mmCIF file of C-alpha atoms in Angstrom:
data_model
loop_
_atom_site.group_PDB
_atom_site.id
_atom_site.type_symbol
_atom_site.label_atom_id
_atom_site.label_comp_id
_atom_site.label_asym_id
_atom_site.label_seq_id
_atom_site.Cartn_x
_atom_site.Cartn_y
_atom_site.Cartn_z
ATOM 1 C CA MET A 1 12.104 -27.945 -9.546
ATOM 2 C CA PRO A 2 15.231 -25.845 -8.826
ATOM 3 C CA PRO A 3 15.112 -22.537 -6.955
ATOM 4 C CA LEU A 4 14.450 -19.362 -8.926
ATOM 5 C CA SER A 5 17.139 -17.853 -11.096
ATOM 6 C CA PRO A 6 18.687 -14.533 -10.023
ATOM 7 C CA GLU A 7 16.672 -12.797 -12.764
ATOM 8 C CA ASP A 8 13.416 -14.304 -11.505
ATOM 9 C CA THR A 9 14.314 -13.405 -7.931
ATOM 10 C CA GLU A 10 14.895 -9.806 -9.035
ATOM 11 C CA ARG A 11 11.515 -9.786 -10.805
ATOM 12 C CA VAL A 12 9.779 -11.063 -7.657
ATOM 13 C CA THR A 13 11.590 -8.428 -5.581
ATOM 14 C CA ARG A 14 10.478 -5.637 -7.942
ATOM 15 C CA LEU A 15 6.858 -6.773 -7.839
ATOM 16 C CA ILE A 16 6.798 -6.804 -4.026
ATOM 17 C CA GLU A 17 8.640 -3.455 -3.869
ATOM 18 C CA ASP A 18 6.134 -1.945 -6.310
ATOM 19 C CA ALA A 19 3.311 -2.786 -3.910
ATOM 20 C CA ILE A 20 5.072 -0.817 -1.165
ATOM 21 C CA VAL A 21 6.037 2.281 -3.121
ATOM 22 C CA SER A 22 2.635 2.533 -4.809
ATOM 23 C CA SER A 23 0.770 2.632 -1.491
ATOM 24 C CA GLU A 24 0.369 6.079 0.030
ATOM 25 C CA LYS A 25 -1.015 4.500 3.207
ATOM 26 C CA VAL A 26 2.447 3.188 4.069
ATOM 27 C CA ARG A 27 3.738 6.771 4.405
ATOM 28 C CA ASP A 28 0.565 8.725 5.185
ATOM 29 C CA GLY A 29 1.000 10.923 8.241
ATOM 30 C CA LEU A 30 4.762 10.391 8.506
ATOM 31 C CA HIS A 31 7.371 13.094 8.034
ATOM 32 C CA ASP A 32 10.150 12.418 5.525
ATOM 33 C CA ASP A 33 12.672 11.640 8.286
ATOM 34 C CA GLU A 34 10.260 8.944 9.537
ATOM 35 C CA ALA A 35 8.973 7.702 6.181
ATOM 36 C CA ILE A 36 12.295 7.295 4.347
ATOM 37 C CA PRO A 37 13.879 4.758 6.742
ATOM 38 C CA PHE A 38 10.501 3.033 7.085
ATOM 39 C CA VAL A 39 10.106 2.584 3.319
ATOM 40 C CA GLU A 40 13.748 1.470 3.068
ATOM 41 C CA TRP A 41 13.028 -1.138 5.749
ATOM 42 C CA GLY A 42 10.007 -2.294 3.751
ATOM 43 C CA LEU A 43 12.084 -2.563 0.580
ATOM 44 C CA ALA A 44 14.640 -4.644 2.484
ATOM 45 C CA ARG A 45 11.790 -6.881 3.698
ATOM 46 C CA ALA A 46 10.656 -7.216 0.055
ATOM 47 C CA ARG A 47 14.150 -8.404 -0.921
ATOM 48 C CA HIS A 48 14.179 -10.813 2.016
ATOM 49 C CA LEU A 49 10.779 -12.247 1.060
ATOM 50 C CA ALA A 50 11.802 -12.599 -2.598
ATOM 51 C CA THR A 51 14.949 -14.441 -1.546
ATOM 52 C CA ARG A 52 12.866 -16.759 0.641
ATOM 53 C CA LEU A 53 10.459 -17.425 -2.233
ATOM 54 C CA ALA A 54 13.393 -18.003 -4.588
ATOM 55 C CA GLY A 55 14.993 -20.575 -2.318
ATOM 56 C CA VAL A 56 11.902 -22.729 -1.971
ATOM 57 C CA ALA A 57 12.093 -25.949 -3.945
ATOM 58 C CA GLY A 58 9.067 -26.749 -6.060
ATOM 59 C CA ALA A 59 7.068 -24.673 -8.465
ATOM 60 C CA PRO A 60 8.117 -21.030 -8.677
ATOM 61 C CA PRO A 61 5.651 -18.575 -7.147
ATOM 62 C CA ASP A 62 2.954 -17.414 -9.520
ATOM 63 C CA GLU A 63 1.862 -13.802 -9.949
ATOM 64 C CA GLU A 64 -0.960 -14.227 -7.421
ATOM 65 C CA GLN A 65 1.377 -15.597 -4.726
ATOM 66 C CA ILE A 66 3.786 -12.723 -5.310
ATOM 67 C CA ALA A 67 0.961 -10.182 -5.238
ATOM 68 C CA ASP A 68 -0.316 -11.714 -1.976
ATOM 69 C CA LYS A 69 3.116 -11.269 -0.363
ATOM 70 C CA GLY A 70 3.315 -7.675 -1.586
ATOM 71 C CA TYR A 71 -0.181 -6.969 -0.302
ATOM 72 C CA ALA A 72 0.535 -8.555 3.094
ATOM 73 C CA LEU A 73 3.792 -6.601 3.462
ATOM 74 C CA THR A 74 2.026 -3.362 2.518
ATOM 75 C CA ARG A 75 -0.728 -4.080 5.047
ATOM 76 C CA LEU A 76 1.888 -4.832 7.711
ATOM 77 C CA MET A 77 3.668 -1.553 7.035
ATOM 78 C CA THR A 78 0.375 0.343 7.030
ATOM 79 C CA ARG A 79 -0.509 -1.097 10.444
ATOM 80 C CA LEU A 80 2.892 -0.113 11.836
ATOM 81 C CA ASN A 81 2.351 3.395 10.497
ATOM 82 C CA TRP A 82 -1.106 3.516 12.086
ATOM 83 C CA LEU A 83 0.281 2.475 15.466
ATOM 84 C CA VAL A 84 2.534 5.508 15.632
ATOM 85 C CA THR A 85 0.362 8.061 13.812
ATOM 86 C CA TYR A 86 -2.950 7.191 15.528
ATOM 87 C CA ARG A 87 -1.610 6.277 18.958
ATOM 88 C CA PHE A 88 -3.048 9.407 20.594
ATOM 89 C CA LYS A 89 -6.321 9.313 18.640
ATOM 90 C CA LYS A 90 -7.313 5.685 19.291
ATOM 91 C CA ASP A 91 -7.927 3.763 22.485
ATOM 92 C CA ALA A 92 -5.884 0.906 23.921
ATOM 93 C CA ASP A 93 -8.276 -1.716 22.528
ATOM 94 C CA TRP A 94 -7.799 -0.435 18.976
ATOM 95 C CA LEU A 95 -4.018 -0.303 19.410
ATOM 96 C CA THR A 96 -4.010 -3.851 20.832
ATOM 97 C CA ARG A 97 -6.110 -5.149 17.908
ATOM 98 C CA THR A 98 -3.679 -3.425 15.538
ATOM 99 C CA PHE A 99 -0.755 -5.213 17.210
ATOM 100 C CA GLN A 100 -2.658 -8.507 16.872
ATOM 101 C CA MET A 101 -3.171 -7.845 13.167
ATOM 102 C CA ILE A 102 0.556 -7.064 12.856
ATOM 103 C CA ASN A 103 1.304 -10.445 14.458
ATOM 104 C CA GLN A 104 -1.077 -12.168 12.054
ATOM 105 C CA LEU A 105 0.431 -10.440 9.010
ATOM 106 C CA THR A 106 3.969 -11.211 10.155
ATOM 107 C CA ARG A 107 3.072 -14.894 10.446
ATOM 108 C CA GLU A 108 1.478 -14.736 6.998
ATOM 109 C CA LEU A 109 4.742 -13.390 5.605
ATOM 110 C CA TYR A 110 7.290 -15.462 7.544
ATOM 111 C CA GLY A 111 5.467 -18.517 8.852
ATOM 112 C CA ASP A 112 5.904 -20.047 12.281
ATOM 113 C CA GLU A 113 9.329 -18.475 12.827
ATOM 114 C CA ALA A 114 7.870 -14.978 12.443
ATOM 115 C CA PRO A 115 8.872 -12.368 14.991
ATOM 116 C CA VAL A 116 5.696 -11.371 16.850
ATOM 117 C CA PHE A 117 4.757 -9.195 19.801
ATOM 118 C CA SER A 118 3.828 -10.880 23.064
ATOM 119 C CA ASP A 119 0.981 -9.589 25.215
ATOM 120 C CA GLU A 120 3.596 -8.252 27.634
ATOM 121 C CA GLU A 121 5.409 -6.351 24.882
ATOM 122 C CA ILE A 122 2.151 -4.852 23.655
ATOM 123 C CA ALA A 123 1.207 -3.753 27.170
ATOM 124 C CA ALA A 124 4.664 -2.228 27.683
ATOM 125 C CA TRP A 125 4.443 -0.367 24.350
ATOM 126 C CA LEU A 126 1.011 0.993 25.256
ATOM 127 C CA ALA A 127 2.291 2.176 28.632
ATOM 128 C CA ASP A 128 5.445 3.769 27.241
ATOM 129 C CA HIS A 129 4.679 5.079 23.724
ATOM 130 C CA ALA A 130 3.839 8.631 24.808
ATOM 131 C CA ARG A 131 7.461 9.197 25.884
ATOM 132 C CA HIS A 132 8.808 8.518 22.381
ATOM 133 C CA SER A 133 8.728 10.141 18.972
ATOM 134 C CA ASN A 134 7.185 8.494 15.924
ATOM 135 C CA ALA A 135 10.677 7.898 14.552
ATOM 136 C CA GLU A 136 11.848 6.197 17.754
ATOM 137 C CA LEU A 137 8.768 4.003 17.876
ATOM 138 C CA LEU A 138 9.018 3.038 14.208
ATOM 139 C CA THR A 139 12.692 2.192 14.661
ATOM 140 C CA GLY A 140 11.879 -0.088 17.593
ATOM 141 C CA LEU A 141 8.963 -1.742 15.792
ATOM 142 C CA MET A 142 11.016 -2.313 12.650
ATOM 143 C CA ALA A 143 13.912 -3.780 14.625
ATOM 144 C CA ARG A 144 11.580 -6.101 16.514
ATOM 145 C CA LEU A 145 9.928 -7.331 13.297
ATOM 146 C CA THR A 146 13.101 -7.861 11.310
ATOM 147 C CA PRO A 147 13.623 -11.616 11.203
ATOM 148 C CA GLU A 148 17.016 -12.672 12.390
ATOM 149 C CA ARG A 149 19.328 -13.996 9.715
ATOM 150 C CA PRO A 150 20.473 -17.558 10.192
ATOM 151 C CA PRO A 151 23.968 -17.564 11.648
ATOM 152 C CA ASP A 152 26.855 -18.290 9.357
ATOM 153 C CA ALA A 153 30.574 -18.474 9.917
ATOM 154 C CA SER A 154 31.243 -14.894 8.833
ATOM 155 C CA SER A 155 28.566 -12.941 10.702
ATOM 156 C CA PRO A 156 26.992 -13.681 14.059
ATOM 157 C CA THR A 157 23.402 -12.636 14.557
ATOM 158 C CA THR A 158 22.449 -10.089 17.112
ATOM 159 C CA PRO A 159 18.961 -9.964 18.552
ATOM 160 C CA ALA A 160 16.704 -7.065 17.661
ATOM 161 C CA PRO A 161 16.629 -4.308 20.265
ATOM 162 C CA PRO A 162 13.613 -4.379 22.563
ATOM 163 C CA LEU A 163 10.659 -2.064 22.309
ATOM 164 C CA PRO A 164 10.998 1.108 24.374
ATOM 165 C CA GLY A 165 10.767 0.328 28.066
ATOM 166 C CA ARG A 166 10.641 -3.466 27.723
ATOM 167 C CA SER A 167 12.859 -6.432 27.026
ATOM 168 C CA PRO A 168 11.661 -8.951 24.451
ATOM 169 C CA SER A 169 9.679 -11.962 25.593
ATOM 170 C CA PRO A 170 10.875 -15.382 24.431
ATOM 171 C CA SER A 171 7.433 -16.522 23.310
ATOM 172 C CA ALA A 172 4.308 -14.857 22.049
ATOM 173 C CA PRO A 173 0.764 -16.150 22.149
ATOM 174 C CA THR A 174 -1.060 -17.125 19.008
ATOM 175 C CA THR A 175 -3.758 -14.657 18.074
ATOM 176 C CA PRO A 176 -6.774 -15.613 15.987
ATOM 177 C CA PRO A 177 -7.627 -13.695 12.832
ATOM 178 C CA LEU A 178 -9.418 -10.451 13.529
ATOM 179 C CA PRO A 179 -12.853 -10.007 11.985
ATOM 180 C CA GLY A 180 -13.488 -6.892 9.951
ATOM 181 C CA ASP A 181 -9.868 -6.096 9.140
ATOM 182 C CA GLU A 182 -10.205 -3.391 6.565
ATOM 183 C CA TYR A 183 -7.093 -2.387 4.673
ATOM 184 C CA GLY A 184 -8.295 1.032 3.636
ATOM 185 C CA SER A 185 -8.992 2.789 6.911
ATOM 186 C CA PRO A 186 -7.776 2.814 10.514
ATOM 187 C CA GLU A 187 -11.356 3.362 11.738
#
């Protein structure tokens, strides 16, 4: 079966975007100057995911597959928000488990080529986060989790900037699914 038409790709994009903009948890606790670029990043990720789904040969994604991608992206964004908004209220174990869930969700969205955080990057973030604003941390997290575009003749790729205080690690360990991952609450 051929890839999706541009109209179908737009429909998939809108459905994934709707999941983001309808979730208050994505923005909860963020100021407008933090939330606006974060939501824009999420909308760009929705377009990227829709384009990926559109380019896959075979049966077009059904409503459930699209909803699953929207839900996973919303959960990913919520976890990123929680990292920066709860970083002083939660302990290092909770923050580490949240990073592990972010890695799991990123793999769910992008597969084996997903950008993930290594144990070293997580440790560096935990050691350094207090010196940075929410906006700075979100910017670094978003940059690190933005999959690189495949190179083409017109635009070379540049690697995402490292997290504050640390250079990126070339490989990240695989983390098992976390039990008890509840979408609704950071508790």
